[in-house]
Coordinates of C-alpha atoms in Angstrom, one line a residue:
X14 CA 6.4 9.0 -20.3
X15 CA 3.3 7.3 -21.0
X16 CA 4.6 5.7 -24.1
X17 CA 7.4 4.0 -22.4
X18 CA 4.6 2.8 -20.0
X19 CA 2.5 0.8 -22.2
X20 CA 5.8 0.3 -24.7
X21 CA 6.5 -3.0 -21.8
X22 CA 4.2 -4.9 -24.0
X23 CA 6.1 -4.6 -27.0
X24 CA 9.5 -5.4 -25.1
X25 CA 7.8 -8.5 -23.5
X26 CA 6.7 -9.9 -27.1
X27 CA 10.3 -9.0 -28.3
X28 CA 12.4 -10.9 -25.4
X29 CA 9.7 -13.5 -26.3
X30 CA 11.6 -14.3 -29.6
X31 CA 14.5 -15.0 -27.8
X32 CA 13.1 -17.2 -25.4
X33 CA 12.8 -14.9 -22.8
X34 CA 9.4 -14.7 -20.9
X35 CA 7.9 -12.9 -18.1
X36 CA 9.2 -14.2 -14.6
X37 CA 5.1 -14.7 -13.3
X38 CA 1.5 -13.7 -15.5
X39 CA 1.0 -10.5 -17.0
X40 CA -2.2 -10.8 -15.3
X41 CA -2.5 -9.8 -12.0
X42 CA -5.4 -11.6 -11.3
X43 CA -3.6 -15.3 -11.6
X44 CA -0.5 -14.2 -9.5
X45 CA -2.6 -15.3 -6.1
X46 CA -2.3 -18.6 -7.2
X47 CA 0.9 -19.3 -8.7
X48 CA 2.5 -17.5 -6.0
X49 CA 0.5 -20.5 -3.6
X50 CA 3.0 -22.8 -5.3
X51 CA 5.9 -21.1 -4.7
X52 CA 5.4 -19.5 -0.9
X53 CA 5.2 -22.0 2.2
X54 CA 1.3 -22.3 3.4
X55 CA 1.8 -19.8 6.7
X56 CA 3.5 -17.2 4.9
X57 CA 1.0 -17.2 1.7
X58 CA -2.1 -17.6 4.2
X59 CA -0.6 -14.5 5.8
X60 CA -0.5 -12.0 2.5
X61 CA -3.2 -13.8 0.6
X62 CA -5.3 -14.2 3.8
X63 CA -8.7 -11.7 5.0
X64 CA -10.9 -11.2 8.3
X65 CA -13.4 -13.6 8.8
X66 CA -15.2 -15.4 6.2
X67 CA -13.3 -13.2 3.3
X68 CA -16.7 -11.0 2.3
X69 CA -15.1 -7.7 2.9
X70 CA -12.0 -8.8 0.2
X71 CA -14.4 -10.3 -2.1
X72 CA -16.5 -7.5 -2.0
X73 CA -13.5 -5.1 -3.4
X74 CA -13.2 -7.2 -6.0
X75 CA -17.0 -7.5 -6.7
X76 CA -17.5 -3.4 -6.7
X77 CA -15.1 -3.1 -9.2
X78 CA -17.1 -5.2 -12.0
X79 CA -19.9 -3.2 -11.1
X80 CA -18.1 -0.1 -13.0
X81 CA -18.2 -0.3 -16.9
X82 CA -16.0 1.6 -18.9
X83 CA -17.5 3.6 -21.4
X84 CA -14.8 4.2 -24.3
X85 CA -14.9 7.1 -26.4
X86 CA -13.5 7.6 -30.0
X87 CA -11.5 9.8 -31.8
X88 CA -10.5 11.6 -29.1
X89 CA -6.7 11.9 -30.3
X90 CA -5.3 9.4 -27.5
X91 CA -2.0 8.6 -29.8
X92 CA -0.2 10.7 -26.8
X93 CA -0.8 10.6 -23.3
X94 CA 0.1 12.4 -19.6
X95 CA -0.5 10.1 -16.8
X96 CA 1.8 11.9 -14.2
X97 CA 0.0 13.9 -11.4
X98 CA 1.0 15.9 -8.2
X99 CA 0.9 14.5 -4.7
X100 CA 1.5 17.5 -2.1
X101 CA 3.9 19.3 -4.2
X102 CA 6.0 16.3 -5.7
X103 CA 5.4 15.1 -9.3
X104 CA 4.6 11.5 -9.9
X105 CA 5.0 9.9 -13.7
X106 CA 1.7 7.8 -12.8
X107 CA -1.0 7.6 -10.0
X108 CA 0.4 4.8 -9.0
X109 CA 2.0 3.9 -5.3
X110 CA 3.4 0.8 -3.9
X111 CA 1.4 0.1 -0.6
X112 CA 3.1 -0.5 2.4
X113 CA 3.1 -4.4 3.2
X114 CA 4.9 -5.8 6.2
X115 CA 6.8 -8.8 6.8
X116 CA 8.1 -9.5 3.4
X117 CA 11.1 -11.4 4.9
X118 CA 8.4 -14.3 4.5
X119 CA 8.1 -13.5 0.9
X120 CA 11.7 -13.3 -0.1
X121 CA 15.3 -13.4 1.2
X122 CA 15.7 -9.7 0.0
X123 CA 12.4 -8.5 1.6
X124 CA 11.9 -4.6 1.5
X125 CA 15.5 -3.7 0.3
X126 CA 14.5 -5.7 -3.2
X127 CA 10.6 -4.0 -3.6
X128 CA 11.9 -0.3 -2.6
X129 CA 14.9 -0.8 -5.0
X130 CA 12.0 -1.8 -7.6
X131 CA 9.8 0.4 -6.6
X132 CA 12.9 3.3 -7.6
X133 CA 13.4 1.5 -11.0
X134 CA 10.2 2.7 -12.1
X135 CA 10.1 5.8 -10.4
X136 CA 6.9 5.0 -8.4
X137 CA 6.6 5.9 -4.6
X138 CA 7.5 3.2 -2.5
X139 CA 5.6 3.2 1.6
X140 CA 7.6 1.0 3.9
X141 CA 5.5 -0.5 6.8
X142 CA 6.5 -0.1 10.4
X143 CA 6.2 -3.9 10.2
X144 CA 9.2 -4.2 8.2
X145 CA 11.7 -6.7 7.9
X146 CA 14.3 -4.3 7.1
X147 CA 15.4 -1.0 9.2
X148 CA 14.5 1.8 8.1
X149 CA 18.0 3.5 6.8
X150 CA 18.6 0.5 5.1
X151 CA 15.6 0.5 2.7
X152 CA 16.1 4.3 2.3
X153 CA 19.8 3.0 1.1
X154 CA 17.9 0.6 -1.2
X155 CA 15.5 3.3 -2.3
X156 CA 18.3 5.5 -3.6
X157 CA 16.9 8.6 -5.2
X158 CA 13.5 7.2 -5.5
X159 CA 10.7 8.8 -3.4
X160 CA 9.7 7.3 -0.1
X161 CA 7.0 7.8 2.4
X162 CA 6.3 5.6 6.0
X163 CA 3.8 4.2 7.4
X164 CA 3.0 4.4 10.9
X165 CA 1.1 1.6 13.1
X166 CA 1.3 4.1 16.4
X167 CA 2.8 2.7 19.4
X168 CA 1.3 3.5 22.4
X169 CA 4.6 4.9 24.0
X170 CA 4.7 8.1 23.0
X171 CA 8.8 8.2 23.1
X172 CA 9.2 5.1 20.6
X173 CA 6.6 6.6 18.2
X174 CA 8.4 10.1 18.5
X175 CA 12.0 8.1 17.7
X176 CA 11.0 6.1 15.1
X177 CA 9.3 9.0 13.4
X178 CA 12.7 10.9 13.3
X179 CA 14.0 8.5 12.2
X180 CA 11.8 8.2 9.0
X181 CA 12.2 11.8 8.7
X182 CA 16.5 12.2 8.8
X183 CA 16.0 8.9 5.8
X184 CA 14.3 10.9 3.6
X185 CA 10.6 10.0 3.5
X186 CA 8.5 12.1 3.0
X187 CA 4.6 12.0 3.7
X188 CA 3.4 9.7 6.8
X189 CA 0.3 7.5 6.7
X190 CA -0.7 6.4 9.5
X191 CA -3.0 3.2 9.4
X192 CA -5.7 3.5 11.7
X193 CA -7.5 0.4 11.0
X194 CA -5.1 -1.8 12.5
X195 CA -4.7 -1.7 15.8
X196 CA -5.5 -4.9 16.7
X197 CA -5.1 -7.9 14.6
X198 CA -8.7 -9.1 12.9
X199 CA -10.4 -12.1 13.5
X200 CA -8.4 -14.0 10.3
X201 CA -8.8 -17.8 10.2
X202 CA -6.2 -18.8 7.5
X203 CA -3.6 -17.4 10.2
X204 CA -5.5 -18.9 13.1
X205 CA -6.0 -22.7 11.6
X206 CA -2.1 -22.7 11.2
X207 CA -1.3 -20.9 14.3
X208 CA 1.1 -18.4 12.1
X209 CA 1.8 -15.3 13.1
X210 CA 5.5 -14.5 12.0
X211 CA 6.0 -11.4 14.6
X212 CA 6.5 -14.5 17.2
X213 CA 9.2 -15.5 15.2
X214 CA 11.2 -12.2 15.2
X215 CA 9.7 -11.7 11.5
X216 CA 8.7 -8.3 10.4
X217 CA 10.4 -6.0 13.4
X218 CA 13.6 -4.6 12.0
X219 CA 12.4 -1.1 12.7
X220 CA 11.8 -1.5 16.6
X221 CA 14.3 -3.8 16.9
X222 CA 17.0 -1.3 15.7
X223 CA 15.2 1.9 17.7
X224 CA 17.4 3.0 20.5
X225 CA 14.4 4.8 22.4
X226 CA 12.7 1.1 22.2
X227 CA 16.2 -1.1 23.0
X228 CA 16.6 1.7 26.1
X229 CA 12.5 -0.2 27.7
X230 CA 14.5 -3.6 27.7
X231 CA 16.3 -5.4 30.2
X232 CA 17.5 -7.1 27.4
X233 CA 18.6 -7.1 24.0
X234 CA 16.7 -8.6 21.4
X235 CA 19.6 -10.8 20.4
X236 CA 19.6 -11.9 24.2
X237 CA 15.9 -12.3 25.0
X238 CA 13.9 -12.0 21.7
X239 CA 10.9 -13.5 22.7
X240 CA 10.3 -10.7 25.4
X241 CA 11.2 -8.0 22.9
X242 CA 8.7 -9.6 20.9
X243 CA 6.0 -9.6 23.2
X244 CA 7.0 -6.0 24.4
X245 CA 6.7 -4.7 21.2
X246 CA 3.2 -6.5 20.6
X247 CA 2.1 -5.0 23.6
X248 CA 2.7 -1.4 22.5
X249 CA 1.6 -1.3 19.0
X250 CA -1.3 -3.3 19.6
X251 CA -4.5 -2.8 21.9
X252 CA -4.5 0.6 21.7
X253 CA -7.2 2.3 19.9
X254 CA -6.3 6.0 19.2
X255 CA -8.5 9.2 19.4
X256 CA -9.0 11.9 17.2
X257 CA -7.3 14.4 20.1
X258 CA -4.3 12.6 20.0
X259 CA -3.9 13.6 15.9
X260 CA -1.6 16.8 17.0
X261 CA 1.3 14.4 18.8
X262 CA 1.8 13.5 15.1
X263 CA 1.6 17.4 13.6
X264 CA 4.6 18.0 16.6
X265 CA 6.3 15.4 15.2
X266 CA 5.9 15.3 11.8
X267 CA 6.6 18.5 9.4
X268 CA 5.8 16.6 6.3
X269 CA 2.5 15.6 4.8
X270 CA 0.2 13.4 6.5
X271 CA -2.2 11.2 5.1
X272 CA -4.9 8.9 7.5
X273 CA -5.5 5.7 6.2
X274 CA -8.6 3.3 6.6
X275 CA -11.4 5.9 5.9
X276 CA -14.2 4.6 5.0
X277 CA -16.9 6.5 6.6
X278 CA -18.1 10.1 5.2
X279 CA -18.0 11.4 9.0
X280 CA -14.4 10.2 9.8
X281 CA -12.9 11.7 6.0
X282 CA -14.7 15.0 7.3
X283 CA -13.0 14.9 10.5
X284 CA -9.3 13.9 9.1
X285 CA -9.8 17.3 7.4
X286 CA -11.3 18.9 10.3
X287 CA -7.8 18.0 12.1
X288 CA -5.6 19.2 9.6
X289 CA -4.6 16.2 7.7
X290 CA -3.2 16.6 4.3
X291 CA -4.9 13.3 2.9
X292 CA -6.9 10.2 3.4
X293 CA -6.6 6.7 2.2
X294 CA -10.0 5.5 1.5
X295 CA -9.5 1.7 2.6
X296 CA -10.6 -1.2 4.1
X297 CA -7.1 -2.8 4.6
X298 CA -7.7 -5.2 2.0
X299 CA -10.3 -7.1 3.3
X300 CA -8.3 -8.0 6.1
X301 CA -9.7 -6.3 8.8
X302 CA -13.5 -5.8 9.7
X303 CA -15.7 -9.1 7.8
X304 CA -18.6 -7.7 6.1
X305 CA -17.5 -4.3 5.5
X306 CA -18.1 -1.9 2.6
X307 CA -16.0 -2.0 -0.5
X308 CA -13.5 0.6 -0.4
X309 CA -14.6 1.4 -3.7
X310 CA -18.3 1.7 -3.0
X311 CA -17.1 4.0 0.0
X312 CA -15.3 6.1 -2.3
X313 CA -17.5 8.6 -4.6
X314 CA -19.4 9.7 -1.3
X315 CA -16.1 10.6 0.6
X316 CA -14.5 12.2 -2.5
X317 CA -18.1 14.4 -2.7
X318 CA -17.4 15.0 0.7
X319 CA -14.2 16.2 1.1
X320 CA -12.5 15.8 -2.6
X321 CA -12.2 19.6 -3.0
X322 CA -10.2 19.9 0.3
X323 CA -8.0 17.2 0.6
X324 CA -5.9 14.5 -1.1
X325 CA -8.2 11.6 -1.3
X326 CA -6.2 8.2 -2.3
X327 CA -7.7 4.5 -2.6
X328 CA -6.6 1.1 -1.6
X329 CA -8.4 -2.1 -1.7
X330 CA -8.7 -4.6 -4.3
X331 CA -6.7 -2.8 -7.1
X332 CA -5.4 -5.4 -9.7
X333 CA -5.7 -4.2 -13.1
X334 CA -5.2 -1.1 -15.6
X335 CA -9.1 -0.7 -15.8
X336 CA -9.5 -0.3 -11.9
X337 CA -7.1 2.4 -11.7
X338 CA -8.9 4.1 -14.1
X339 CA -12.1 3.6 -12.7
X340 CA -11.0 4.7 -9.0
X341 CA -9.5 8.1 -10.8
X342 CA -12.3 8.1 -12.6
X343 CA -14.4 8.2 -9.0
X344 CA -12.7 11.1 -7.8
X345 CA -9.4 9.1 -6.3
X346 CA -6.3 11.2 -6.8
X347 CA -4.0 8.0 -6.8
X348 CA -4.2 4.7 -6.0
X349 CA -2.1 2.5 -3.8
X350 CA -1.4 -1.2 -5.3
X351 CA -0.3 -3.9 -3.0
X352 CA -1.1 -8.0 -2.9
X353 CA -0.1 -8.1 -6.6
X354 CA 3.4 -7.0 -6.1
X355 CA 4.1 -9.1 -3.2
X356 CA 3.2 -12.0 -5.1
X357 CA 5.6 -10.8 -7.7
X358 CA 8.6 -10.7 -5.2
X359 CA 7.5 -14.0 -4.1
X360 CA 8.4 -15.4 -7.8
X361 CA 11.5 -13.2 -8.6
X362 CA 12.2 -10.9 -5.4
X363 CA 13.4 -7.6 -7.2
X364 CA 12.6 -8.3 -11.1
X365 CA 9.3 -10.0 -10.1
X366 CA 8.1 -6.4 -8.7
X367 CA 9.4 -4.4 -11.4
X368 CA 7.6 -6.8 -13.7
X369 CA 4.5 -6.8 -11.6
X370 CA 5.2 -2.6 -11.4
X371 CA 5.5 -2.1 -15.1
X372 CA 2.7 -4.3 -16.0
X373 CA 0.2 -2.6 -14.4
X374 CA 1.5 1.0 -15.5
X375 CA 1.3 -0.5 -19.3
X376 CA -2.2 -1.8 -18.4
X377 CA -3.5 1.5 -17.0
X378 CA -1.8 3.4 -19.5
X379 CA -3.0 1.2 -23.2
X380 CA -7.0 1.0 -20.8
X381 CA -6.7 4.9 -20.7
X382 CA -6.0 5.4 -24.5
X383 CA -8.1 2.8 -25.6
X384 CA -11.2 4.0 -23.6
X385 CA -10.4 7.8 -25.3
X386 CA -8.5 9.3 -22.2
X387 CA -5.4 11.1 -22.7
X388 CA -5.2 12.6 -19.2
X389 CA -6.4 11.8 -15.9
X390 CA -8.0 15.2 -16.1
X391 CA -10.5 13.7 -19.3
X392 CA -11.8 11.0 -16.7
X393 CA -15.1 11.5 -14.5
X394 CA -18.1 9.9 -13.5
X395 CA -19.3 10.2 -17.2
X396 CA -16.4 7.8 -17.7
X397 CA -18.2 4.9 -16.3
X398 CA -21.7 3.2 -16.3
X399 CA -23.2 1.5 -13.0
X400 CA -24.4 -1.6 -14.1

């Protein structure tokens, strides 16, 4: 499995001789800005964009440099095993695409073209409530592959409870419910252009097409969208949720559930307290709370924590081979990628996410043979240096 990962290098220097390159970098860390040349300002202000003055984003980026691999030799590395087990289901990497919303500002094909990619490569694709595409038809466009939702919770209690069963008679999975954003941030790239796309329409297929919500309207949201719009704004933002109100989603959920946003020791103790199967350590990208701690300087005190009891993931600033590794090596089970791939369907819709995909497995896959590794099981703390 792993050889076919890291084999994308050799196919990409073949294809080469016949004048066939890569549809955007190879490196993930230059796809920000050559997808600013080919999305409008609003719409790349919106994925690219953080909370306040940007610290909490560049402070993902920042904690990740402060990691050094240490590589070991002779460790017989020729072959390796990078697939894992999430709550009972094997993946062939520790690798999932992260629920992003609003992609119908990315590409024409929005969700249907990243969850079809997502299926190519046999990663686990998480559509957000904030879609731009309902949710049977990107389980149509997922095929086979493996699916989970995430859920920003409405505050009426019947839409949640529709739209969940919804999810559910799709075929997703595991739920993950963000708890981070239940209101929009303070985020100035949005504000300075007035851009929020939800006032457009953008990004509600999934309430839009919920009979339980249609049944609150007087009308349609092909008659009146701009109160639809607002009536939906109102209910899934405003609201901060309690702890007590975790068991409404154990009633209506039999699958996995996963809390993510955890950042604090106390709150990762208390997701496992309530019963949850998982936590996403996270800070939403940066986009969030300004000044906040990298997820990844959050992450080897939760994992201490709580590692041996749940699922811990991590989100937040992942771009490269070596910062998957170092976030397993930390304790994380898997890691969710997402601003990298977005920026690939913003170049080439389906193949640009498969590219962006499939670059990143071969990049995690050569950094954990080349640094020794031939599991995920070899790496731990003594992995890395703090420098």
């Amino acid at each position: 499995m792993s050889e076919r990962f890291g084999g994308y290098q050799n196919e990409i220097y073949l294809q080469g001789l016949g004048g066939t390159y890569p549809p955007c970098s190879t490196d993930a860390t230059k796809l920000e800005a050559s997808a600013q040349q080919v999305l409008g300002a609003g719409p790349f202000s919106y994925v690219a964009g953080a909370a306040g003055s940007g610290a909490t984003a560049r402070a993902n980026r920042e904690a990740f440099d402060r990691w050094r691999l240490v590589p070991r030799m002779l460790t017989g590395a020729t072959d390796r095993d990078l697939s894992t087990t999430l709550f009972g289901t094997s993946l062939p990497a520790p690798v999932l695409v992260a629920p992003v919303g609003v992609q119908s500002i990315v590409h024409a094909e929005a969700e249907s073209a990243s969850a079809r990619a997502a299926a190519s490569v046999g990663l686990p694709y998480i559509l957000s409530t904030a879609s731009s595409t309902s949710i049977e038809d990107v389980a149509a466009a997922n095929g086979d592959g493996q699916r989970w939702f995430q859920l920003y919770w409405p505050a009426d209690s019947d839409v949640c409870a529709s739209i969940l069963a919804r999810a559910k008679r799709a075929g997703f999975s595991t739920l993950v419910v963000t708890l981070d954003t239940w209101t929009l941030a303070w985020r100035p790239g949005d504000l300075d252009q007035a851009y929020l796309p939800f006032l457009h329409g953008d990004g509600l297929a999934i309430p839009f097409s919920d009979p339980v919500f249609r049944s609150h309207l007087e009308k349609t949201p092909e008659e009146d969208m701009p109160m639809a719009v607002l009536r939906w704004i109102g209910m899934v933002t405003g609201t901060d949720h309690t702890w007590d109100q975790l068991p409404f989603l154990r009633e209506h959920w039999d699958g996995p559930i996963v809390l993510k946003g955890i950042q604090h020791v106390g709150d990762a103790r208390r997701a496992v307290e309530a019963g949850m199967d998982g936590i996403v350590v996270s800070n939403h990208g940066g986009r969030q709370v300004d000044g906040a701690i990298a997820s990844l300087d959050a992450l080897p005190g939760i994992v201490a924590a709580v590692g041996d009891r749940t699922e811990v993931l991590f989100d937040s600033g992942v771009r490269t081979g070596a910062d998957v590794v170092k976030a397993l090596a930390l304790g994380a089970k898997a890691v969710l990628l997402g601003r990298p791939w977005v920026y690939g369907l913003a170049h080439a819709g389906e193949s640009g996410v498969r590219h962006v995909l499939r670059s990143l497995l071969a990049d995690l896959d050569l950094t954990m043979g080349l640094s020794g590794h031939r599991t995920l099981a070899d790496l731990g703390p003594d992995s890395l240096v703090h420098v």
